[in-house]
CSV table of C-alpha atoms in Angstrom, one decimal:
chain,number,residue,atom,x,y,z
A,1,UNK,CA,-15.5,-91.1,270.4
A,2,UNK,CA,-16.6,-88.4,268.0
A,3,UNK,CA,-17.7,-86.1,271.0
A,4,UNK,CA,-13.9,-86.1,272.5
A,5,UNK,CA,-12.7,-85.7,269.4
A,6,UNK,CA,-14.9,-82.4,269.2
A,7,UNK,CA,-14.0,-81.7,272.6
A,8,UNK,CA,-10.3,-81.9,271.6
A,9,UNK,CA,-10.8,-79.5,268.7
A,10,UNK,CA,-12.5,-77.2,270.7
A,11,UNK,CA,-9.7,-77.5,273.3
A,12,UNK,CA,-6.6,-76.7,270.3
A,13,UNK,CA,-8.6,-73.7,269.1
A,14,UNK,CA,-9.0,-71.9,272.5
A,15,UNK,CA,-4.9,-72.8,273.2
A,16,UNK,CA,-4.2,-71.2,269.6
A,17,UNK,CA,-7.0,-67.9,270.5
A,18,UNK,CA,-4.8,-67.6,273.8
A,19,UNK,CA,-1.2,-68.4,272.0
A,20,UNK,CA,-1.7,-65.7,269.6
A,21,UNK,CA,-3.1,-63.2,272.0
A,22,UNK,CA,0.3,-63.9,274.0
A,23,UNK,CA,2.3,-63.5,271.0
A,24,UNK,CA,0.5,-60.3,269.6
A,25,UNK,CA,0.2,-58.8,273.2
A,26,UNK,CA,4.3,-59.5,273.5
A,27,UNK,CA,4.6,-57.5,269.9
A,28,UNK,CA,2.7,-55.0,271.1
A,29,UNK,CA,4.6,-54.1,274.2
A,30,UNK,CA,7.9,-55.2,273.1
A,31,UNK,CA,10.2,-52.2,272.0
A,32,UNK,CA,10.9,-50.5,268.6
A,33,UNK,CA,14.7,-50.7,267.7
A,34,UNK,CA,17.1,-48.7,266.0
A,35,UNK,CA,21.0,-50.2,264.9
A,36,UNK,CA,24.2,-48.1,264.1
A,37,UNK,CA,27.0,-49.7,262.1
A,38,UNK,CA,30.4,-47.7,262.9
A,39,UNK,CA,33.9,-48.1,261.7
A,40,UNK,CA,36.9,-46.0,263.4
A,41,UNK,CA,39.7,-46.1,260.8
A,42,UNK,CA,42.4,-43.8,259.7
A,43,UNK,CA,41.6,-41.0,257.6
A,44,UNK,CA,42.6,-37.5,256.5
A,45,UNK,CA,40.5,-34.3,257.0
A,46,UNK,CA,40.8,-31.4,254.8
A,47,UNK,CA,40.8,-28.3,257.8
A,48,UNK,CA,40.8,-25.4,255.3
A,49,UNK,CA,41.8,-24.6,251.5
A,50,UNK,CA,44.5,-27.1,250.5
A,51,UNK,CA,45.4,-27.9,254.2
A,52,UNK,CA,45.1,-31.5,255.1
A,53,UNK,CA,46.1,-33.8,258.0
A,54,UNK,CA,45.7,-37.7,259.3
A,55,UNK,CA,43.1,-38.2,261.8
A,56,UNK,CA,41.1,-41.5,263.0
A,57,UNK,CA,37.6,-41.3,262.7
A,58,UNK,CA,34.0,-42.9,262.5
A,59,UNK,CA,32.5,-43.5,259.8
A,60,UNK,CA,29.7,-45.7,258.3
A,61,UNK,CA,30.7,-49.3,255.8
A,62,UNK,CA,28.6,-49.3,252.8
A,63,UNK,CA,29.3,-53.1,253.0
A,64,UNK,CA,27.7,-54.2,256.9
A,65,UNK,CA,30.8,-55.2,258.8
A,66,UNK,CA,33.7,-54.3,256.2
A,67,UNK,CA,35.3,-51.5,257.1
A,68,UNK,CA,37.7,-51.1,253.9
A,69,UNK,CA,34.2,-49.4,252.7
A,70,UNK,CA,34.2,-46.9,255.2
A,71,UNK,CA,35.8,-43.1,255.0
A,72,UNK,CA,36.4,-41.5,258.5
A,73,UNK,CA,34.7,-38.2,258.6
A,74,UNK,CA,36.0,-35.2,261.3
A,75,UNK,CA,33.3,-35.0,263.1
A,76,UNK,CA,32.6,-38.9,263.1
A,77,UNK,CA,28.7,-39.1,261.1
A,78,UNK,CA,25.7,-37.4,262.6
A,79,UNK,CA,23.2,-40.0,264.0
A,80,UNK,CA,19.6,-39.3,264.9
A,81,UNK,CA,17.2,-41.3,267.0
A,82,UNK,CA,13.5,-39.9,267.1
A,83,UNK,CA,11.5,-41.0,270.5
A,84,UNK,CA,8.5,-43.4,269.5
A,85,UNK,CA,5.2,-41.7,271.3
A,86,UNK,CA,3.8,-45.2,271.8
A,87,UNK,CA,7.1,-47.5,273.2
A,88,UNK,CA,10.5,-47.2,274.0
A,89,UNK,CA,13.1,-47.6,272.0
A,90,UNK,CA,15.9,-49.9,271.7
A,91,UNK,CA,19.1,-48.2,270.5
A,92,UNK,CA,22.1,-50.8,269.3
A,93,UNK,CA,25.7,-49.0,268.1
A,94,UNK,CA,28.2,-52.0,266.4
A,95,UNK,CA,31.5,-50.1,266.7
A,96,UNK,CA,34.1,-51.9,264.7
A,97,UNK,CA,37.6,-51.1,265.5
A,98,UNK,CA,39.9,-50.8,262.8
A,99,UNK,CA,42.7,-48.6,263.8
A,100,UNK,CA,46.6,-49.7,264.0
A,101,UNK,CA,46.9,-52.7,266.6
A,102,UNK,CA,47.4,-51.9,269.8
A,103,UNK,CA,44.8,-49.3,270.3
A,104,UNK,CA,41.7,-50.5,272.3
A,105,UNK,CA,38.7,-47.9,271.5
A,106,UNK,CA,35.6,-47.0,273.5
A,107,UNK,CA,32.4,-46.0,273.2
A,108,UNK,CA,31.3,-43.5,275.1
A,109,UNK,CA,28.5,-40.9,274.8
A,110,UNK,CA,28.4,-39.1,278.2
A,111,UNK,CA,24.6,-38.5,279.5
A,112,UNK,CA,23.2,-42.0,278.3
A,113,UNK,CA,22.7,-45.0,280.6
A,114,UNK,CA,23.8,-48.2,278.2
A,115,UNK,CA,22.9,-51.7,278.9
A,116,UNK,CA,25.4,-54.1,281.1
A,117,UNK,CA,28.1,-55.0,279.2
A,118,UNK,CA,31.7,-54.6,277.8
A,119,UNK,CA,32.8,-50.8,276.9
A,120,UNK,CA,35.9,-51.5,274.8
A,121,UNK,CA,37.0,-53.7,271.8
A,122,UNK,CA,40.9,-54.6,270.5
A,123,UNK,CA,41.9,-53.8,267.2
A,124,UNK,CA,39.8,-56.1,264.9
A,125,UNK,CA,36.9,-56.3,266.9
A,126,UNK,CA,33.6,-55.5,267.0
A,127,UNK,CA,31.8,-53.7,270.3
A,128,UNK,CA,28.2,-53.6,270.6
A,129,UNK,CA,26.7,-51.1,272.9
A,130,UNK,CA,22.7,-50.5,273.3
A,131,UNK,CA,20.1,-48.2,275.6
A,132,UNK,CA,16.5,-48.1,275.8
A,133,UNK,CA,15.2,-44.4,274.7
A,134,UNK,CA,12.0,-44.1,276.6
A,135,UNK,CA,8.6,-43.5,275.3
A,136,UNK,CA,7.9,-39.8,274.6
A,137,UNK,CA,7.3,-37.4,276.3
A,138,UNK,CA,9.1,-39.3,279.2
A,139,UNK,CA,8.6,-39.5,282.9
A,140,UNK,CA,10.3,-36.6,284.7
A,141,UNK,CA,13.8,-37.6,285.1
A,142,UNK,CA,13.9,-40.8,283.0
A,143,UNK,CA,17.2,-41.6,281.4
A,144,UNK,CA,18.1,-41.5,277.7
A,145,UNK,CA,15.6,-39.2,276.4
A,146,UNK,CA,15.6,-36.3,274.1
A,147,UNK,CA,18.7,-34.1,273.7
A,148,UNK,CA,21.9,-33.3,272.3
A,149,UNK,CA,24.8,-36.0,273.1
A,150,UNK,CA,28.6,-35.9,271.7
A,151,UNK,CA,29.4,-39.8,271.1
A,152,UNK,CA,33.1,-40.7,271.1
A,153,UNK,CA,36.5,-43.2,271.9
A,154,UNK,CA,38.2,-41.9,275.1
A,155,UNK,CA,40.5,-44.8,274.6
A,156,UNK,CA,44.5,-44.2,274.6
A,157,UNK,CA,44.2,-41.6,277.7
A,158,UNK,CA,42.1,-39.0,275.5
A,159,UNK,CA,43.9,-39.2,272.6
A,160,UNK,CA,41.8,-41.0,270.6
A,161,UNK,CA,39.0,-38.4,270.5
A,162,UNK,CA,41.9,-35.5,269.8
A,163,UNK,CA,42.6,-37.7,267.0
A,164,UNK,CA,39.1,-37.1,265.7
A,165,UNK,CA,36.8,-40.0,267.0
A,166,UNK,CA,33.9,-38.2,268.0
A,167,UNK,CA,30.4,-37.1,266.7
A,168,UNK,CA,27.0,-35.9,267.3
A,169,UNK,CA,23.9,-38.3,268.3
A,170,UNK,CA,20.8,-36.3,268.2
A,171,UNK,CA,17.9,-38.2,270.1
A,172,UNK,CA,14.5,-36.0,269.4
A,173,UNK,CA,11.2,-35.6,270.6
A,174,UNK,CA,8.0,-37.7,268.9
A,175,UNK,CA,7.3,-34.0,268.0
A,176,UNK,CA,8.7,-32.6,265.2
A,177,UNK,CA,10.5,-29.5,265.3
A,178,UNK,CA,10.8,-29.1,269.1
A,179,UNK,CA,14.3,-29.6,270.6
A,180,UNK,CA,13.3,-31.1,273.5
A,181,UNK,CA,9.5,-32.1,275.0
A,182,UNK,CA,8.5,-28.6,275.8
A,183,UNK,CA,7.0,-26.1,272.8
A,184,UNK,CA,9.3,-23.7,274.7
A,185,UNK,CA,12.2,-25.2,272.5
A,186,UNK,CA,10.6,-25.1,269.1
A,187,UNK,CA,12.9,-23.9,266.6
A,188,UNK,CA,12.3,-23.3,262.6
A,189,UNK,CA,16.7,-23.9,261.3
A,190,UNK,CA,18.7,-26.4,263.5
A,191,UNK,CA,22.4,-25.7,263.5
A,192,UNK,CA,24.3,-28.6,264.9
A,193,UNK,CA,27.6,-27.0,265.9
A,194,UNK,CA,30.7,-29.8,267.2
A,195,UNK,CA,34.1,-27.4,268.3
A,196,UNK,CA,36.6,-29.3,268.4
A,197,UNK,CA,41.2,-28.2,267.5
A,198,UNK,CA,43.8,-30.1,265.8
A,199,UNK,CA,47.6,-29.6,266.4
A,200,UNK,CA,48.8,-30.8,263.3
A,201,UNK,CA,52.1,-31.8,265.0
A,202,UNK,CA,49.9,-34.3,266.8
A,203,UNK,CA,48.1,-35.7,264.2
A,204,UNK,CA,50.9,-36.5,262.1
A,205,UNK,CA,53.1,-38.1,264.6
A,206,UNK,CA,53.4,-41.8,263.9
A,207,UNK,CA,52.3,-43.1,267.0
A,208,UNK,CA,49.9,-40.9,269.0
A,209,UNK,CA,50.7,-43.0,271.9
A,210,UNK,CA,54.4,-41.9,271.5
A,211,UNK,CA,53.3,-37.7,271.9
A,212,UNK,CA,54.4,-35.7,274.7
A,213,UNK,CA,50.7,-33.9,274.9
A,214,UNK,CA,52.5,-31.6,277.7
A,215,UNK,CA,53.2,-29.8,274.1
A,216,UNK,CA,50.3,-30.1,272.7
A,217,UNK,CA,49.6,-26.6,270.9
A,218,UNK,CA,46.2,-26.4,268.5
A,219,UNK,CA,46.4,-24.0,265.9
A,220,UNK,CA,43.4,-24.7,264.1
A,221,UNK,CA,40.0,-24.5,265.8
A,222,UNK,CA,37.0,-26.0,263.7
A,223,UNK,CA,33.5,-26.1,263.6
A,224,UNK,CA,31.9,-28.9,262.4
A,225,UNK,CA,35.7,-30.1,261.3
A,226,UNK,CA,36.2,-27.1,259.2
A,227,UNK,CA,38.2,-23.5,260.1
A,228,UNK,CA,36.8,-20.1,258.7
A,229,UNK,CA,36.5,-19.7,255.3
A,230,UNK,CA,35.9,-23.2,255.0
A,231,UNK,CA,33.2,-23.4,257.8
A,232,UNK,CA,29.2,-23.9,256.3
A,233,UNK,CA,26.8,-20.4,257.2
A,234,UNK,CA,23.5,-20.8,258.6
A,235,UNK,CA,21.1,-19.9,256.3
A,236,UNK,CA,18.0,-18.7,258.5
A,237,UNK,CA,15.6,-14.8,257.9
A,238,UNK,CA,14.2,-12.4,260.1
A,239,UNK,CA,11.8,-14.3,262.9
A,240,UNK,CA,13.7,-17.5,262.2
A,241,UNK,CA,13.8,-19.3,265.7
A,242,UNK,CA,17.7,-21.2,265.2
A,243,UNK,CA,18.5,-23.6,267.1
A,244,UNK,CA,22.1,-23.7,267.9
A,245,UNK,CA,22.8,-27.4,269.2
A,246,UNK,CA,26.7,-27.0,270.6
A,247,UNK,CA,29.1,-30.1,271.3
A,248,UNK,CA,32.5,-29.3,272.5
A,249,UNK,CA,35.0,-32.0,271.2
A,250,UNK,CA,37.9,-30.2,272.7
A,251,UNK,CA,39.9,-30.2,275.1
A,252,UNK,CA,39.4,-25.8,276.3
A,253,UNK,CA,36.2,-24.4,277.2
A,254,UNK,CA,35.1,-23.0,274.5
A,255,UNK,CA,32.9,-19.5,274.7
A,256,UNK,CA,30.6,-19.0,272.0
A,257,UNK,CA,29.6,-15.5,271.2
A,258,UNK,CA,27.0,-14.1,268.9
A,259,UNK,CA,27.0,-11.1,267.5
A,260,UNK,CA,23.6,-8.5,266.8
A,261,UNK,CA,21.3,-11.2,268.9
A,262,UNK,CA,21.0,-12.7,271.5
A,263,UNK,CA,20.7,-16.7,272.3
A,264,UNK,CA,17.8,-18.3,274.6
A,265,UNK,CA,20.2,-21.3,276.3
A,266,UNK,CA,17.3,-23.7,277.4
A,267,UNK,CA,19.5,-27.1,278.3
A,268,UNK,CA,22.7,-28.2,279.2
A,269,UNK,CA,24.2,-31.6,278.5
A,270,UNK,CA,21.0,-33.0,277.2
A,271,UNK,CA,18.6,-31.6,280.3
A,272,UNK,CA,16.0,-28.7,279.8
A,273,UNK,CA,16.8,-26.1,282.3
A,274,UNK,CA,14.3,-25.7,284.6
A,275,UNK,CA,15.3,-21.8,284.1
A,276,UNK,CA,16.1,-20.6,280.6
A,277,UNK,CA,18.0,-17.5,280.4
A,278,UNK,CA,19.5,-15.2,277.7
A,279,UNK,CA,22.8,-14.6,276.7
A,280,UNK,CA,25.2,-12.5,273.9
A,281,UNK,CA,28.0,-15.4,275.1
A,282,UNK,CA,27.9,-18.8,276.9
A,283,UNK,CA,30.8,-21.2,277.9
A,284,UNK,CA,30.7,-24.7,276.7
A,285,UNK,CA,32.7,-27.0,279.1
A,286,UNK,CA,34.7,-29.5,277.1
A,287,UNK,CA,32.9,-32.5,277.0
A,288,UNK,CA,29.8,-30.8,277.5
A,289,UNK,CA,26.7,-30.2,275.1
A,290,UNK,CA,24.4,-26.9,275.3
A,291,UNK,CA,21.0,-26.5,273.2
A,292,UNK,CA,19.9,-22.6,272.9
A,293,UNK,CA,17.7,-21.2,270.3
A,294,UNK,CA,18.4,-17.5,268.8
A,295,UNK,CA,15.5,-15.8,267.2
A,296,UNK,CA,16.8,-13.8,263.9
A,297,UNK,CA,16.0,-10.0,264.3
A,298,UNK,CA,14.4,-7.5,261.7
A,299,UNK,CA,16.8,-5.4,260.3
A,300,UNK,CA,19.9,-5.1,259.3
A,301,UNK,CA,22.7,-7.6,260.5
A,302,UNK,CA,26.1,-6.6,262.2
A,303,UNK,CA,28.3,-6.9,259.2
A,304,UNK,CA,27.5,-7.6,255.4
A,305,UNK,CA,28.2,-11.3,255.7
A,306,UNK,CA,25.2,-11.4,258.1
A,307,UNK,CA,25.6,-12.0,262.3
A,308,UNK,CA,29.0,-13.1,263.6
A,309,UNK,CA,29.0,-16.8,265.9
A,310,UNK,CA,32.6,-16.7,267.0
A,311,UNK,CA,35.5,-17.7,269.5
A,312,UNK,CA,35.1,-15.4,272.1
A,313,UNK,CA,38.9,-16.9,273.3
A,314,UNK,CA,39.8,-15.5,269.6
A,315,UNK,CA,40.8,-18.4,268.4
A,316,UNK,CA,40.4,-17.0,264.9
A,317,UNK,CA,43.4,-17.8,263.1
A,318,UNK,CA,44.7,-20.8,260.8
A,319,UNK,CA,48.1,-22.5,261.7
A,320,UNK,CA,51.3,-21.7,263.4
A,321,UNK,CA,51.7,-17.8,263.4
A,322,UNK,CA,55.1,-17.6,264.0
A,323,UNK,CA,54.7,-14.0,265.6
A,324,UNK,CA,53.6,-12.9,262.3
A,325,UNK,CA,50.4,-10.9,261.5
A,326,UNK,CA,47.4,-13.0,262.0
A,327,UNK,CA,47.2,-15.4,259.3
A,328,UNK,CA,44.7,-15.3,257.4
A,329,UNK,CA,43.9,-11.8,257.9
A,330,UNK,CA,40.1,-11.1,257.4
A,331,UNK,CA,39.6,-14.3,259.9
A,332,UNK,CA,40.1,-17.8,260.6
A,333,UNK,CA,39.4,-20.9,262.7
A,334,UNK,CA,36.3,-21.1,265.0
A,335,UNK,CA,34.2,-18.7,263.2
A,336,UNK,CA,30.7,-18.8,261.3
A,337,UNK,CA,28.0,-16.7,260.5
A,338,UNK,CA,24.0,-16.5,260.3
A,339,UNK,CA,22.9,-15.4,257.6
A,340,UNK,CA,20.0,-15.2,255.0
């Protein structure tokens, strides 16, 4: 009896050795995760000075899953996923909709592959959306990995994301300070950069649903939800690699132009061009993302507020004109600067 009852023992402990091996070689393989909490509620954005208007955006509930404490933001929040170098990653957004009822959201974010599942939520509910990130560096051509990547609602025929829900998800590389996998896009200042316009008219009808967008008519164009004077510098010196990370919100294609340098575009919509070229301008489709890096040159910049990144459309003026001079007059709306 006593040497089938050692027999037994032995038995349990080489089940347990294997059991854990299972469970520790499951850890080990299993993916690292990485959760959003979102809330798209009303809101008003300030667009310059004392100029205000209603929007609906993202933003984040300090409380998980009550969106009374969440503020929408124009653009929605930045969020940031860094590739692990040693698994993928799991990616999970909970998108809470709490605009008026009767307006079903999205979530979109053009470029990433999600997981099977639903794509919209009714007012009141909750949508969860997730994608695996792969391990970095990737496999050529695998889905999801680094880049620059404009998240948004494209519910109520578009006019949710004129409304203002949209934002920037940046996923990076496992190596810091490198855009994408290749040293080629290493960068010392990172300037993310969302265009988007606002026709007030639109904004403060009382049902967006109920505007005739045949006369839709922006008259302030933003960066980063803000129009010239009111739009943030980049601060960056002389041999400064920036890295200009542009996501056009809009509904226009938007040409960027940048005065006393010259920008280095090395992707488009989240790809690495397999042939990086130069350029004093570059369009940005709407919709569309485009990474390109700018070194800072010696010597004196363009104009004493350092070098000009502008509309090249001219969209540099703040509200309706009414065939006046150009209001305001040293410059407006889609216009920023680099600077030291």
């Amino acid at each position: 009896m006593r040497a089938i009852a050692v027999t037994k023992s032995r038995v349990l402990l080489v089940l347990a050795v294997i059991a854990a091996g299972l469970m520790y070689g499951g850890s080990a393989a299993s993916a690292a995760t990485q959760s959003f909490d979102l809330c798209a509620v009303p809101g008003t954005a300030t667009l310059t000075g004392a100029v205000t208007g209603p929007i609906w955006g993202f933003g984040i509930p300090t409380a998980p899953g009550d969106c009374t404490t969440a503020t929408a933001s124009l653009p929605g929040p930045q969020l940031e996923v860094t590739l692990s170098a040693t698994e993928p990653t799991t990616v999970t957004f909970n998108v809470i909709n709490a605009l008026p009822a009767g307006h079903s959201i999205t979530f979109e974010i053009p470029g990433i592959t999600f997981d099977a599942g639903p794509a919209d939520v009714d007012s009141g509910g909750t949508l969860t959306r997730s994608f695996t990130a792969p391990q970095s560096p990737p496999a050529p051509g695998e889905p999801n990995a680094a880049g620059t990547y404009l998240y948004g609602s494209g519910g109520d025929g578009g006019r949710q994301q004129a409304m203002g829900l949209y934002g920037a998800l940046l996923v990076r590389p496992s190596t810091a300070g490198q855009a994408y996998e290749s040293a080629a896009t290493a960068y010392d200042v990172e300037a993310p950069l969302i265009l988007s316009a606002v026709d007030p008219d639109f904004n403060n009808a009382s049902d967006p649903m109920a505007f005739n967008m045949y006369t839709y008519r922006a008259t302030y164009w933003l960066i980063n939800g803000k129009a010239y004077p009111d739009t943030a510098g980049i601060t960056a010196t002389a041999g400064d690699r920036v890295l200009l990370r542009y996501l056009n919100a809009g509904y226009d294609n938007t040409t960027m132009m940048l005065l006393g340098m010259h920008e280095h575009v090395v992707a488009k919509d989240a790809w690495p061009l397999s042939s990086a070229y130069d350029a004093s301008a570059d369009t940005i489709p709407a919709g569309a993302t485009e990474d390109a890096i700018a070194t800072v040159p010696g010597g004196g910049a363009p104009s004493g507020s350092g070098f000009p990144l502008f509309n090249r459309q001219l969209h540099l003026t703040n509200g309706g004109q009414n065939g006046q001079s150009p209001l305001p007059p040293t410059g407006g709306g889609m216009l920023t600067f680099i600077h030291p």
